[in-house]
mmCIF file of C-alpha atoms in Angstrom:
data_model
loop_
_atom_site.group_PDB
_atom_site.id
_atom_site.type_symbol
_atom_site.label_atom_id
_atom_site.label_comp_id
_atom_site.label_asym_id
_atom_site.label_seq_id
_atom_site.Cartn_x
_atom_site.Cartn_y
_atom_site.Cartn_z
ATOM 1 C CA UNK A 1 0.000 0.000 0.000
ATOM 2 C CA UNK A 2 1.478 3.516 -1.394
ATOM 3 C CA UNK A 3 0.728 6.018 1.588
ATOM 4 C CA UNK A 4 0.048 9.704 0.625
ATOM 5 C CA UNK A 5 -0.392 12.780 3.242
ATOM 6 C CA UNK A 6 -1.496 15.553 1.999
ATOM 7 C CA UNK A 7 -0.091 19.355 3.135
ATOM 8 C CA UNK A 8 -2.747 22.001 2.143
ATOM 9 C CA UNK A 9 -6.285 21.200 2.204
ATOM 10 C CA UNK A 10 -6.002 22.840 -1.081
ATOM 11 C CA UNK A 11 -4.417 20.089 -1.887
ATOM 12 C CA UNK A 12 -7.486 17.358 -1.352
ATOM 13 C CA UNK A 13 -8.160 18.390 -5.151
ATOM 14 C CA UNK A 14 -5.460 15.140 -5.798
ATOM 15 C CA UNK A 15 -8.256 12.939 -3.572
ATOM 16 C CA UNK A 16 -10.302 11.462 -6.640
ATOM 17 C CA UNK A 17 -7.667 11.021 -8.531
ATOM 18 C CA UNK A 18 -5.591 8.815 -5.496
ATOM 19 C CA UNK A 19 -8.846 7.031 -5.117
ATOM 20 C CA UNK A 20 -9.382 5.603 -8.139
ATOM 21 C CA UNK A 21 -5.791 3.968 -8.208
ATOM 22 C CA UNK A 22 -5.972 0.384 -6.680
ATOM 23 C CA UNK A 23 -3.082 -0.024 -3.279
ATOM 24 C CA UNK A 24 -2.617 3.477 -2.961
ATOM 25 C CA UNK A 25 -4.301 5.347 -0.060
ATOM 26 C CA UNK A 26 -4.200 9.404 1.411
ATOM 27 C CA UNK A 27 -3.954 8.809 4.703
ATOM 28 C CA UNK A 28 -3.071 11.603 6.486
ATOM 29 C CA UNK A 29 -3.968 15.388 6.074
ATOM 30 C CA UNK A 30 -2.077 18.738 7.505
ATOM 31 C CA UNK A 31 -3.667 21.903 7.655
ATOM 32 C CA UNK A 32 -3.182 25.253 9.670
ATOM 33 C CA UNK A 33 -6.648 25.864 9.999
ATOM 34 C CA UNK A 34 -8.186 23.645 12.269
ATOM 35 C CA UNK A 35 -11.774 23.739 10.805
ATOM 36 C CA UNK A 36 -10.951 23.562 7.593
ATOM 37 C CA UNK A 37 -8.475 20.470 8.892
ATOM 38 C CA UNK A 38 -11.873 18.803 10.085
ATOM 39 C CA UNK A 39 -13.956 19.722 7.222
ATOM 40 C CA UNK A 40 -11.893 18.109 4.657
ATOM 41 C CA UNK A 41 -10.299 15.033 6.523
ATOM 42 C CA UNK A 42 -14.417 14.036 7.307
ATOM 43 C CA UNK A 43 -15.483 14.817 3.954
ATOM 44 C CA UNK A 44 -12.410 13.074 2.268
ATOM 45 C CA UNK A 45 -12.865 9.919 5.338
ATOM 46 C CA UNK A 46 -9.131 10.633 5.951
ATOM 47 C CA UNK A 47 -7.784 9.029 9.491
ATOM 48 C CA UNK A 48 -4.927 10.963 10.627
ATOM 49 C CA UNK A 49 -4.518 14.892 10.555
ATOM 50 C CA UNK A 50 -1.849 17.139 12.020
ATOM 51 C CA UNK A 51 -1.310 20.834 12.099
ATOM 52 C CA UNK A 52 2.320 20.597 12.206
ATOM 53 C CA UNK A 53 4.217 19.574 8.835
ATOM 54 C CA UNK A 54 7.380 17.582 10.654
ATOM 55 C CA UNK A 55 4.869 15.538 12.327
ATOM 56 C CA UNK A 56 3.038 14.017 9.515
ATOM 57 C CA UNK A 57 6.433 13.446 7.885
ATOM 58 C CA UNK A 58 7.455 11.378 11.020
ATOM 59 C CA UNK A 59 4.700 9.187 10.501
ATOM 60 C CA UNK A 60 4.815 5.986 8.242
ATOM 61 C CA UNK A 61 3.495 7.637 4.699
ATOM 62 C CA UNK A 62 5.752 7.148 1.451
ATOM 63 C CA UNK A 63 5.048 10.710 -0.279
ATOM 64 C CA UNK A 64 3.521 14.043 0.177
ATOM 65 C CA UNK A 65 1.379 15.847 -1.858
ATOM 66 C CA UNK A 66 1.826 20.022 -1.370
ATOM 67 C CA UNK A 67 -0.790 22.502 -1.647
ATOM 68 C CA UNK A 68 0.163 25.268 -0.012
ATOM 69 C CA UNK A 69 0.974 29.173 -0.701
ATOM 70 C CA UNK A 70 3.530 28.898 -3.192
ATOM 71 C CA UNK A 71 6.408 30.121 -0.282
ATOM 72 C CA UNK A 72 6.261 27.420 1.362
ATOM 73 C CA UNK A 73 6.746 24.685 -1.715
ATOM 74 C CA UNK A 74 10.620 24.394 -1.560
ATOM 75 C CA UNK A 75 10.649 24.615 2.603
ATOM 76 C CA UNK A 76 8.296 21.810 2.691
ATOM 77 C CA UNK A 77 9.671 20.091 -0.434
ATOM 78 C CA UNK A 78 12.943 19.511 1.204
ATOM 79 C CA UNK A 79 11.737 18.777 4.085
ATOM 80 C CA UNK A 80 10.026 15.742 2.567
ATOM 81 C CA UNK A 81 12.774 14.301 0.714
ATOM 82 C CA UNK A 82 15.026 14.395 3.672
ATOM 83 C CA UNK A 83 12.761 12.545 5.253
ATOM 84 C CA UNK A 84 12.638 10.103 2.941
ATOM 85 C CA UNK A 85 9.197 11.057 0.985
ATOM 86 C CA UNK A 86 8.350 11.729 -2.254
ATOM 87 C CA UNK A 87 7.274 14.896 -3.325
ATOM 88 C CA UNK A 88 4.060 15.975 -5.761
ATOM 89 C CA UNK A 89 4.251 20.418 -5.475
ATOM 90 C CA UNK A 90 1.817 22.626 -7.004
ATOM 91 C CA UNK A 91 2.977 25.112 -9.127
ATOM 92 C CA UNK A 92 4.786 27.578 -8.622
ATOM 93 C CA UNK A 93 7.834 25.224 -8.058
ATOM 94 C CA UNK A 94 9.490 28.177 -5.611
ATOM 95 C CA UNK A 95 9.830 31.791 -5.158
ATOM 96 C CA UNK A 96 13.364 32.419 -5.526
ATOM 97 C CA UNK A 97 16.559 31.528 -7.650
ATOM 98 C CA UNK A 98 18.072 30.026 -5.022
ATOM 99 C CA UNK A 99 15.458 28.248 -4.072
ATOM 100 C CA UNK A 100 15.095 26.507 -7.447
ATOM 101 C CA UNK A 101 19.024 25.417 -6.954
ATOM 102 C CA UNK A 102 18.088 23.775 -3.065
ATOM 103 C CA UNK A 103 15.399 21.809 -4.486
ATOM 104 C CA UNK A 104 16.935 20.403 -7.509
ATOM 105 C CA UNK A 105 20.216 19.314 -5.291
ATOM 106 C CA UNK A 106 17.639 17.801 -2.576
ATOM 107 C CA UNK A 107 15.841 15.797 -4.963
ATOM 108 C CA UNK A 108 18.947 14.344 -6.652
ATOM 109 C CA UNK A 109 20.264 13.523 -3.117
ATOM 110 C CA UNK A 110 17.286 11.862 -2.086
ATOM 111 C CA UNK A 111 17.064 9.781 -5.059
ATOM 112 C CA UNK A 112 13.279 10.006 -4.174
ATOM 113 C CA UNK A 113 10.538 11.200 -7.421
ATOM 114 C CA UNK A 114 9.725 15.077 -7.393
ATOM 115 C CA UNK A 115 6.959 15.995 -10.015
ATOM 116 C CA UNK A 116 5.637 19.320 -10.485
ATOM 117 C CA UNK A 117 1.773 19.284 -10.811
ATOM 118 C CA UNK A 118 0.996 21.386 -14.025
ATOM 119 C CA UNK A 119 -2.607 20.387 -14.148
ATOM 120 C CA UNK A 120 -2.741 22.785 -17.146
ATOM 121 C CA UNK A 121 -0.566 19.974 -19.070
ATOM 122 C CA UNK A 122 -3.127 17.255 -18.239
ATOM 123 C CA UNK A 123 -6.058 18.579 -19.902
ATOM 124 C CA UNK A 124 -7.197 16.482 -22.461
ATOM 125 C CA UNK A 125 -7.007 18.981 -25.323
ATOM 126 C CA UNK A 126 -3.303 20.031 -24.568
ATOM 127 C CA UNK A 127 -2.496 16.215 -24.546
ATOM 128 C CA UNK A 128 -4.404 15.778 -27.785
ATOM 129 C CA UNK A 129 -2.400 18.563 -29.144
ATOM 130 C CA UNK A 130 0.743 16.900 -28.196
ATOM 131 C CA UNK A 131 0.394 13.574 -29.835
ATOM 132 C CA UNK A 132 -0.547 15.324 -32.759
ATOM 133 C CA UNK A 133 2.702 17.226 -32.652
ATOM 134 C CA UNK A 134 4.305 14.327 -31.847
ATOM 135 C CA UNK A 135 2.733 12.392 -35.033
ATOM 136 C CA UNK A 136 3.944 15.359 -37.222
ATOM 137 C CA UNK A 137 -0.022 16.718 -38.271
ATOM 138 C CA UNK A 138 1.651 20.271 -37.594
ATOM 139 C CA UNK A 139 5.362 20.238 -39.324
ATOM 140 C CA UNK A 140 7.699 21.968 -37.905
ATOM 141 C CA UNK A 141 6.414 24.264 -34.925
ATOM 142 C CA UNK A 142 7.935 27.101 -34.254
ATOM 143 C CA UNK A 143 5.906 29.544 -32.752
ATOM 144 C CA UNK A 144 3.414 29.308 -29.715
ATOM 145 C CA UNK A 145 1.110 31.361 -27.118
ATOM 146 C CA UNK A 146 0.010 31.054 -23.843
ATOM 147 C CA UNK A 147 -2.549 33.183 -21.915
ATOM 148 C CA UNK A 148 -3.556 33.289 -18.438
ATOM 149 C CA UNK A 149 -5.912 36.122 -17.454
ATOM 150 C CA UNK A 150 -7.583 35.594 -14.179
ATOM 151 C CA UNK A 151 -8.885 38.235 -12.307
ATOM 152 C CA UNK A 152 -8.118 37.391 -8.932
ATOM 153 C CA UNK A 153 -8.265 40.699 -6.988
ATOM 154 C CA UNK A 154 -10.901 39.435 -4.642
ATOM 155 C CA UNK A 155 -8.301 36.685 -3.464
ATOM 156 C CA UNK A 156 -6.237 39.638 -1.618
ATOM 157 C CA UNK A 157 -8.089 39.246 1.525
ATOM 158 C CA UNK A 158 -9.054 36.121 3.740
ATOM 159 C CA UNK A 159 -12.903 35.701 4.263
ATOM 160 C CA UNK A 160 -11.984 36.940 8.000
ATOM 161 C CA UNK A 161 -10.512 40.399 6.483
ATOM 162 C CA UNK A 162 -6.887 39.645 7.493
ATOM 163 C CA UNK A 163 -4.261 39.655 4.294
ATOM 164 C CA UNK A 164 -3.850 36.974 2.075
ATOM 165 C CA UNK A 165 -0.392 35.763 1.241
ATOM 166 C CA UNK A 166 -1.414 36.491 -2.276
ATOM 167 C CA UNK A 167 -1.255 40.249 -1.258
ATOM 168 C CA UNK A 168 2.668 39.697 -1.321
ATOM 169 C CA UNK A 169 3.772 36.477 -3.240
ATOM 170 C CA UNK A 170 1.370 37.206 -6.089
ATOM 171 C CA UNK A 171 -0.212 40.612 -6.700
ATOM 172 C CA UNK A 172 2.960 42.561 -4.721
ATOM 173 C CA UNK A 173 5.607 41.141 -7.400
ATOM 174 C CA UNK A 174 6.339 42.663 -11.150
ATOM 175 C CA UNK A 175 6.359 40.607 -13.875
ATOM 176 C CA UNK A 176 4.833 37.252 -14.884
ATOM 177 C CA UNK A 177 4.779 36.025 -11.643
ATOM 178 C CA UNK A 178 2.696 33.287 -12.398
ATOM 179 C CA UNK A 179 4.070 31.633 -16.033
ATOM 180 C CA UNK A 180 3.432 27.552 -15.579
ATOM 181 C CA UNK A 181 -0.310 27.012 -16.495
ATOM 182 C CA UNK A 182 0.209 29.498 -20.181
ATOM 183 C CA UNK A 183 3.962 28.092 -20.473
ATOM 184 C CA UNK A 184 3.535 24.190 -19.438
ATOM 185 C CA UNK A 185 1.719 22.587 -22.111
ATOM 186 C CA UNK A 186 3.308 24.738 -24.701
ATOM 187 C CA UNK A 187 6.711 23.551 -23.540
ATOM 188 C CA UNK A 188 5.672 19.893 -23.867
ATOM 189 C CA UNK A 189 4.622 20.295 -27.682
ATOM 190 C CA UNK A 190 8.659 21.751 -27.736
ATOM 191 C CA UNK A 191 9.322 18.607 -26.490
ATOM 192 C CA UNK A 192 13.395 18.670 -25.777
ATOM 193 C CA UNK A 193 13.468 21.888 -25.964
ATOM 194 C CA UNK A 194 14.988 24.394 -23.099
ATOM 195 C CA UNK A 195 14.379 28.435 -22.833
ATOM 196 C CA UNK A 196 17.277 30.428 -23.523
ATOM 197 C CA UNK A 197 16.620 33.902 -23.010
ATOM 198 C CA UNK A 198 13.039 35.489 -21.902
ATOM 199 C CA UNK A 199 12.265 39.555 -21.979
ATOM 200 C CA UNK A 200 9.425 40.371 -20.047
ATOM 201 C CA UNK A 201 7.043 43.933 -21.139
ATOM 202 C CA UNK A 202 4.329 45.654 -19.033
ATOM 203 C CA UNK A 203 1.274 47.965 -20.003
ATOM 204 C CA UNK A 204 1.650 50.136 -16.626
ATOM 205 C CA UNK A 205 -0.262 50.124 -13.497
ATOM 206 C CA UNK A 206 -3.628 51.142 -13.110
ATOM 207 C CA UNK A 207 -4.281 50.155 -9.501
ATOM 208 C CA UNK A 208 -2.133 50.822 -6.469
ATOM 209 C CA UNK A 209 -0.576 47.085 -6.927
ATOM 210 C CA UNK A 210 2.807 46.242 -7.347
ATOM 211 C CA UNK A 211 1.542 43.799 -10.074
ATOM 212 C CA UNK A 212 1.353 44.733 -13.922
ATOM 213 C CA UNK A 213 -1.422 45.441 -15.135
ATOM 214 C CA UNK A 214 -0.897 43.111 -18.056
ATOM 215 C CA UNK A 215 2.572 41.662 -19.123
ATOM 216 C CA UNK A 216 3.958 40.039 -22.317
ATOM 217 C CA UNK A 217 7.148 37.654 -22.055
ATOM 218 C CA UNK A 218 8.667 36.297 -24.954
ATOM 219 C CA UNK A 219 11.239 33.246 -24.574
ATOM 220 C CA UNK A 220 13.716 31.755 -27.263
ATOM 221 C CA UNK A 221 14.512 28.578 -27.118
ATOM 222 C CA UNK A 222 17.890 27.148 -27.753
ATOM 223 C CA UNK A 223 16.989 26.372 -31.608
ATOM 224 C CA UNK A 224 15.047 29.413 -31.985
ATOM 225 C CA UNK A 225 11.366 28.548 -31.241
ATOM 226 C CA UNK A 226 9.707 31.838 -30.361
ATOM 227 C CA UNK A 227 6.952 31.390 -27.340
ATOM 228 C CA UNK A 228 4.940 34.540 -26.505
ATOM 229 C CA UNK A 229 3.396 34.567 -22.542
ATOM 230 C CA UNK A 230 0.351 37.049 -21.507
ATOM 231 C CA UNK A 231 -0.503 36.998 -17.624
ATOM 232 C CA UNK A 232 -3.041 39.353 -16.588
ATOM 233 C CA UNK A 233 -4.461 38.695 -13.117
ATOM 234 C CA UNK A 234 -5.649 42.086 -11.853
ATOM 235 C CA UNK A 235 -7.474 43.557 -15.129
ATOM 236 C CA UNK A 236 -11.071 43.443 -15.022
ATOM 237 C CA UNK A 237 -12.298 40.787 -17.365
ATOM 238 C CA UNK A 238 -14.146 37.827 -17.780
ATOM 239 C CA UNK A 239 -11.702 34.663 -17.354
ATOM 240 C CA UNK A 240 -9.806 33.137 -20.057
ATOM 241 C CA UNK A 241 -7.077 31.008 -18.407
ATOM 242 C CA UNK A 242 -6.222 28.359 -21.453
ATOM 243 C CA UNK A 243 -5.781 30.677 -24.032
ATOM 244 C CA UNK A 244 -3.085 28.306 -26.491
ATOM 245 C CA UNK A 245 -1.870 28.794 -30.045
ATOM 246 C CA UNK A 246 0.541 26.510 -31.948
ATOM 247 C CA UNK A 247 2.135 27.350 -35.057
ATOM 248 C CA UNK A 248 3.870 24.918 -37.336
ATOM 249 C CA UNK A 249 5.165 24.337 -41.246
ATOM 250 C CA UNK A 250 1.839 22.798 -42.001
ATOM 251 C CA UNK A 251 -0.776 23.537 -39.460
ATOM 252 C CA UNK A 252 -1.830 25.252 -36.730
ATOM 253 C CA UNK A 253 -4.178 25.580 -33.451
ATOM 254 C CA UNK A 254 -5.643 28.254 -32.097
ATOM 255 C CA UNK A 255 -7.717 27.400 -28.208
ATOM 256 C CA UNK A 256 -11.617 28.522 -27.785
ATOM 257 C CA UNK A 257 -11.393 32.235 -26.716
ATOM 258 C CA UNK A 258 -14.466 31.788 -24.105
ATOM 259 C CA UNK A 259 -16.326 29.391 -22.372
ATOM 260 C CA UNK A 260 -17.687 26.110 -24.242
ATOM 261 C CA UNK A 261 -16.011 27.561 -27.249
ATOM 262 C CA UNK A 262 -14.435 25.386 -29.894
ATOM 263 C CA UNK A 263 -10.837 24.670 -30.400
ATOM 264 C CA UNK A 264 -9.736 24.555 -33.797
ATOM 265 C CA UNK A 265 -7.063 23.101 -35.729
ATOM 266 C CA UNK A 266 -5.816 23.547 -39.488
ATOM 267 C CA UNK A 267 -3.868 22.126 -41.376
ATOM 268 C CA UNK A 268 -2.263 22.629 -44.948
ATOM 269 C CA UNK A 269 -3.987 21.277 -47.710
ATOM 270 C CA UNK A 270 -6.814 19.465 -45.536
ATOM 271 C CA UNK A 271 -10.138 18.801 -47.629
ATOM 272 C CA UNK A 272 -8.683 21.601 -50.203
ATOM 273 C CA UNK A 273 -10.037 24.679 -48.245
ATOM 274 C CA UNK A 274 -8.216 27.466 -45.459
ATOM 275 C CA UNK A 275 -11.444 26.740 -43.068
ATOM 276 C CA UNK A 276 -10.694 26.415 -39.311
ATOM 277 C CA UNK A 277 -11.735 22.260 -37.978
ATOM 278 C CA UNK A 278 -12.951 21.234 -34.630
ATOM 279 C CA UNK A 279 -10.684 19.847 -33.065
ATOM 280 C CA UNK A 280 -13.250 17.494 -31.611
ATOM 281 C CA UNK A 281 -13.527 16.080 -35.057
ATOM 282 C CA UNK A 282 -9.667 14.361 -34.518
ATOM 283 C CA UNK A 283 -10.818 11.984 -31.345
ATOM 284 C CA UNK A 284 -8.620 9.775 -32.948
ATOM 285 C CA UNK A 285 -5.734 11.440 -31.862
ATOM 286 C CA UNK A 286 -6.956 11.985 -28.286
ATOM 287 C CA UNK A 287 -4.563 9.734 -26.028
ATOM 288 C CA UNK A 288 -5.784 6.331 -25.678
ATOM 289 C CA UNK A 289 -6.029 6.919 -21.595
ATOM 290 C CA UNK A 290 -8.237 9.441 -22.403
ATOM 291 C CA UNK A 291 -10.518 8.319 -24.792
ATOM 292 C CA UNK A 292 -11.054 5.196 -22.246
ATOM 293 C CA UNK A 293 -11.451 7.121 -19.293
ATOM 294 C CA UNK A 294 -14.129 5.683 -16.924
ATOM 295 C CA UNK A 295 -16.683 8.782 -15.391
ATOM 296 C CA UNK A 296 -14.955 8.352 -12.273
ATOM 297 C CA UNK A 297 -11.736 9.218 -14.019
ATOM 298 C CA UNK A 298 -13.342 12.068 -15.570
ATOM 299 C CA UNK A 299 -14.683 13.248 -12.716
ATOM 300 C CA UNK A 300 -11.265 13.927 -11.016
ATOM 301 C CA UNK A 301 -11.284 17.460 -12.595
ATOM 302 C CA UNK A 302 -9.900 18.946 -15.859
ATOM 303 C CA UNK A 303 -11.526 16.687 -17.892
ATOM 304 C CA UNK A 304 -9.978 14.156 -16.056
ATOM 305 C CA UNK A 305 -6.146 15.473 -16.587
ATOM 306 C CA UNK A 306 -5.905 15.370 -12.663
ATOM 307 C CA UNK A 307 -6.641 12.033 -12.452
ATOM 308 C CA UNK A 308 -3.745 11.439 -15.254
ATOM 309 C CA UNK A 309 -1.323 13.693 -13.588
ATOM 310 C CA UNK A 310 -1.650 11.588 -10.355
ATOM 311 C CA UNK A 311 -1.594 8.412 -12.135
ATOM 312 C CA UNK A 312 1.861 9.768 -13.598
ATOM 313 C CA UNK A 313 2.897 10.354 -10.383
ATOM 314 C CA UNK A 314 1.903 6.681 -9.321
ATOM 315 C CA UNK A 315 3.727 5.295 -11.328
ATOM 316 C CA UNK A 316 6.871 7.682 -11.728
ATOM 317 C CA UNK A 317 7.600 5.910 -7.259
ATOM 318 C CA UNK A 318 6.455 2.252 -8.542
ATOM 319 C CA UNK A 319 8.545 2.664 -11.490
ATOM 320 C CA UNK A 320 11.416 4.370 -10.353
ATOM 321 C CA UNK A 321 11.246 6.248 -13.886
ATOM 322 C CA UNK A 322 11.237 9.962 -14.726
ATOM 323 C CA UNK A 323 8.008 11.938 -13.799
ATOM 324 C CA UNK A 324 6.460 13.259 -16.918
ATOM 325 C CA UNK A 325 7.265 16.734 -15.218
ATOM 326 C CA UNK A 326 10.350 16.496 -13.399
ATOM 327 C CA UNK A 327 12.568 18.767 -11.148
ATOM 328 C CA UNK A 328 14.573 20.240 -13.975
ATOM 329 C CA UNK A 329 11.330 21.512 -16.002
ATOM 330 C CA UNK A 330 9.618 22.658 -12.908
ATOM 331 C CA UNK A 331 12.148 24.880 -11.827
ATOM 332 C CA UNK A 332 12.727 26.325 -15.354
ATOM 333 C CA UNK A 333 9.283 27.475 -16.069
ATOM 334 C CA UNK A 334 9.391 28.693 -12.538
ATOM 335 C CA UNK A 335 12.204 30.525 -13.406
ATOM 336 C CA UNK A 336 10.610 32.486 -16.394
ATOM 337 C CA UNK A 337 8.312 34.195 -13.670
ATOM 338 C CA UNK A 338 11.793 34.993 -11.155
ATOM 339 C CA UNK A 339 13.825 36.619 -14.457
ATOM 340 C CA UNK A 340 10.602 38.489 -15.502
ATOM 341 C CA UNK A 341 10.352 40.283 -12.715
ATOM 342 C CA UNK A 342 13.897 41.837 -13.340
ATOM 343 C CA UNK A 343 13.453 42.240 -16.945
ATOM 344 C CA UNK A 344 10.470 43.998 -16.713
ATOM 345 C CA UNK A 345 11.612 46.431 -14.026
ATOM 346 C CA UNK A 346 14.957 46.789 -16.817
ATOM 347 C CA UNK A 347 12.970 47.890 -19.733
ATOM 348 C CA UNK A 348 12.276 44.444 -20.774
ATOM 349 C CA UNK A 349 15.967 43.625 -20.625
ATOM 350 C CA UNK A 350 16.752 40.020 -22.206
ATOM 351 C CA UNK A 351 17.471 37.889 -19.306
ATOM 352 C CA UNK A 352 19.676 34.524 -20.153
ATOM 353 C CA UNK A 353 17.873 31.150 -18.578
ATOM 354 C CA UNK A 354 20.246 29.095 -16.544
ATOM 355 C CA UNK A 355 20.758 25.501 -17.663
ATOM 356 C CA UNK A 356 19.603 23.569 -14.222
ATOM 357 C CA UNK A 357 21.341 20.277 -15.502
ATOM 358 C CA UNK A 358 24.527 22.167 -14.491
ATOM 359 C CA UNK A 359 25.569 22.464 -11.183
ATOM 360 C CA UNK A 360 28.765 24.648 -11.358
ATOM 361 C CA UNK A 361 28.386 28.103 -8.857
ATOM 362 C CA UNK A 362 29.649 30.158 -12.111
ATOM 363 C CA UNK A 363 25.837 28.394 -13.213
ATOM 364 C CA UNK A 364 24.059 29.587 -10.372
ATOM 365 C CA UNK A 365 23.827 32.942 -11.737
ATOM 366 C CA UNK A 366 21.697 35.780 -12.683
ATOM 367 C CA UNK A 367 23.283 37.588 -15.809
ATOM 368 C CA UNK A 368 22.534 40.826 -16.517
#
């Protein structure tokens, strides 16, 4: 039996997806709030609960899943692996450079799996696009979007009035603070590829927040791809938070622009015309997993990605094999938020990515 504990009641969203995976069971819960604690662990039938993080590691479960405020990730991620747990984080992967270094030299110490829970990745339309990608349908890609604009304004306060961390860790930073859900699944349909340089432009301010009101990032990849980033989380709006195009020799996709929209897909010389497809219309190419999904599966959220993305993770610690989203990607798509936030307060200065396969201390460093 695989034992899970789960840090961040946030983080029950992983419960349907655990529970629908034969010998594995969440067992233990860990939560500040001590109603919210005994909300969840009733409603989720989980036995054991702690408010303190170092005792639920002490106890006998094999991995951790963490859904806390995005400071805490790396703290509590290396806390885990030293205790000899394996780690599933929600995104952001940290909040600092140097943070990205600790947590990438813990996990290869530990020898334990780390995978970096990209939800955005899992949704059966972004995996759809990537098998076609993978199956050549587009050519050559080259060029890509990603948009994420939430307006989450209303998240600056608790329900009790006192300040939310996303007053400070969020909305009080510059830049795309918040690049993994536009930047994840286009990075997987550049599969192999690794960022090079990002510049990161604003439109202003228009509220008393630290926060942009809208920012652009471009990143180059090391054989030129071109990816193009909006994040717009204070602007009022209504919410478009999967906002994808893909560009390649001999097709393209563009994502629905609003709710229960269509995504569409062309491609060159299909049927003889220049009209935009459904992409509904190319099931075929829907992974397998997906298409056979049982409404339980589905039901874990995202179309049933979630499920998927803790299935990966499953199997990654039975396996011993690489996560689908390891350490290395995780803190590189973290880091296009960290280096945006200096290039945009540079005048969208190019900042250079560091390669985090190299472990060097003339690496571990910021050039400007």
């Amino acid at each position: 039996m695989l034992k899970i504990g789960i840090v961040g009641a946030r983080g029950t969203s992983t419960m349907m997806g655990f529970n629908s995976i034969d010998g594995v069971e969440v067992c233990a819960l860990c939560d500040l709030d001590e109603t919210r604690l005994a909300e969840y662990s009733q409603k989720y039938n989980i036995p054991h609960t702690y408010r303190i993080f170092e005792d639920m590691l002490a106890s006998d479960i094999d991995a951790v899943v963490i859904g806390t405020p995005m400071q805490c990730h790396v703290p509590q991620a290396l806390a885990a692996l030293e205790a000899g747990k394996h780690v599933l984080s929600e995104v952001t992967a940290g909040v600092t450079m140097d943070e990205l270094w600790w947590l990438i030299e813990a996990v290869e110490k530990s020898g334990k799996t780390y995978m970096y829970a990209e939800n955005y990745c899992y949704m059966p339309y972004c995996q759809q696009i990537r098998e076609m990608r993978r199956r050549g349908l587009f050519g050559d890609v080259y060029y890509a979007e990603g948009e994420y604009l939430h307006d989450v304004r209303e998240l600056l306060t608790y329900p009790n009035g006192k300040t939310s961390w996303r007053s400070y860790w969020q909305l009080g930073k510059r830049g795309c603070f918040y690049p993994t859900h536009s930047l994840g699944p286009v990075m997987q349909w550049f599969e192999g590829e690794r960022i090079k340089t990002i510049s990161c432009f604003s439109s202003g301010h228009h509220s008393p927040l630290r926060q942009d009101d809208t920012t652009v990032t471009m990143c180059n990849t090391e054989s030129g791809k071109l990816i193009k980033l909006r994040v717009d989380c204070v602007s009022p709006r209504p919410h478009n938070m999967t906002g994808y195009q893909l560009q390649g020799t001999r097709g393209a996709f563009e994502s629905a622009r609003e709710q229960g929209g269509k995504n569409l897909v062309w491609f060159d010389g299909l049927q003889g015309d220049v009209k935009w497809h459904d992409l509904a219309d190319f099931r075929e190419y829907l992974p397998e997993r997906y298409r056979n999904a049982t409404e339980a599966q589905n039901l874990a959220g995202h179309g049933g990605g979630d499920f998927f993305l803790v299935e990966d993770f499953v199997n990654a610690i039975r396996t011993g094999s690489k996560p689908d989203i390891d350490v290395y990607q995780a803190c590189e798509w973290t880091a296009v938020g960290l280096l945006s936030e200096l290039s945009v307060m540079n005048g969208g200065r190019t900042m250079d990515m560091p390669d985090f396969r190299k472990h060097a201390v003339q690496d571990q460093i910021v050039k400007l």
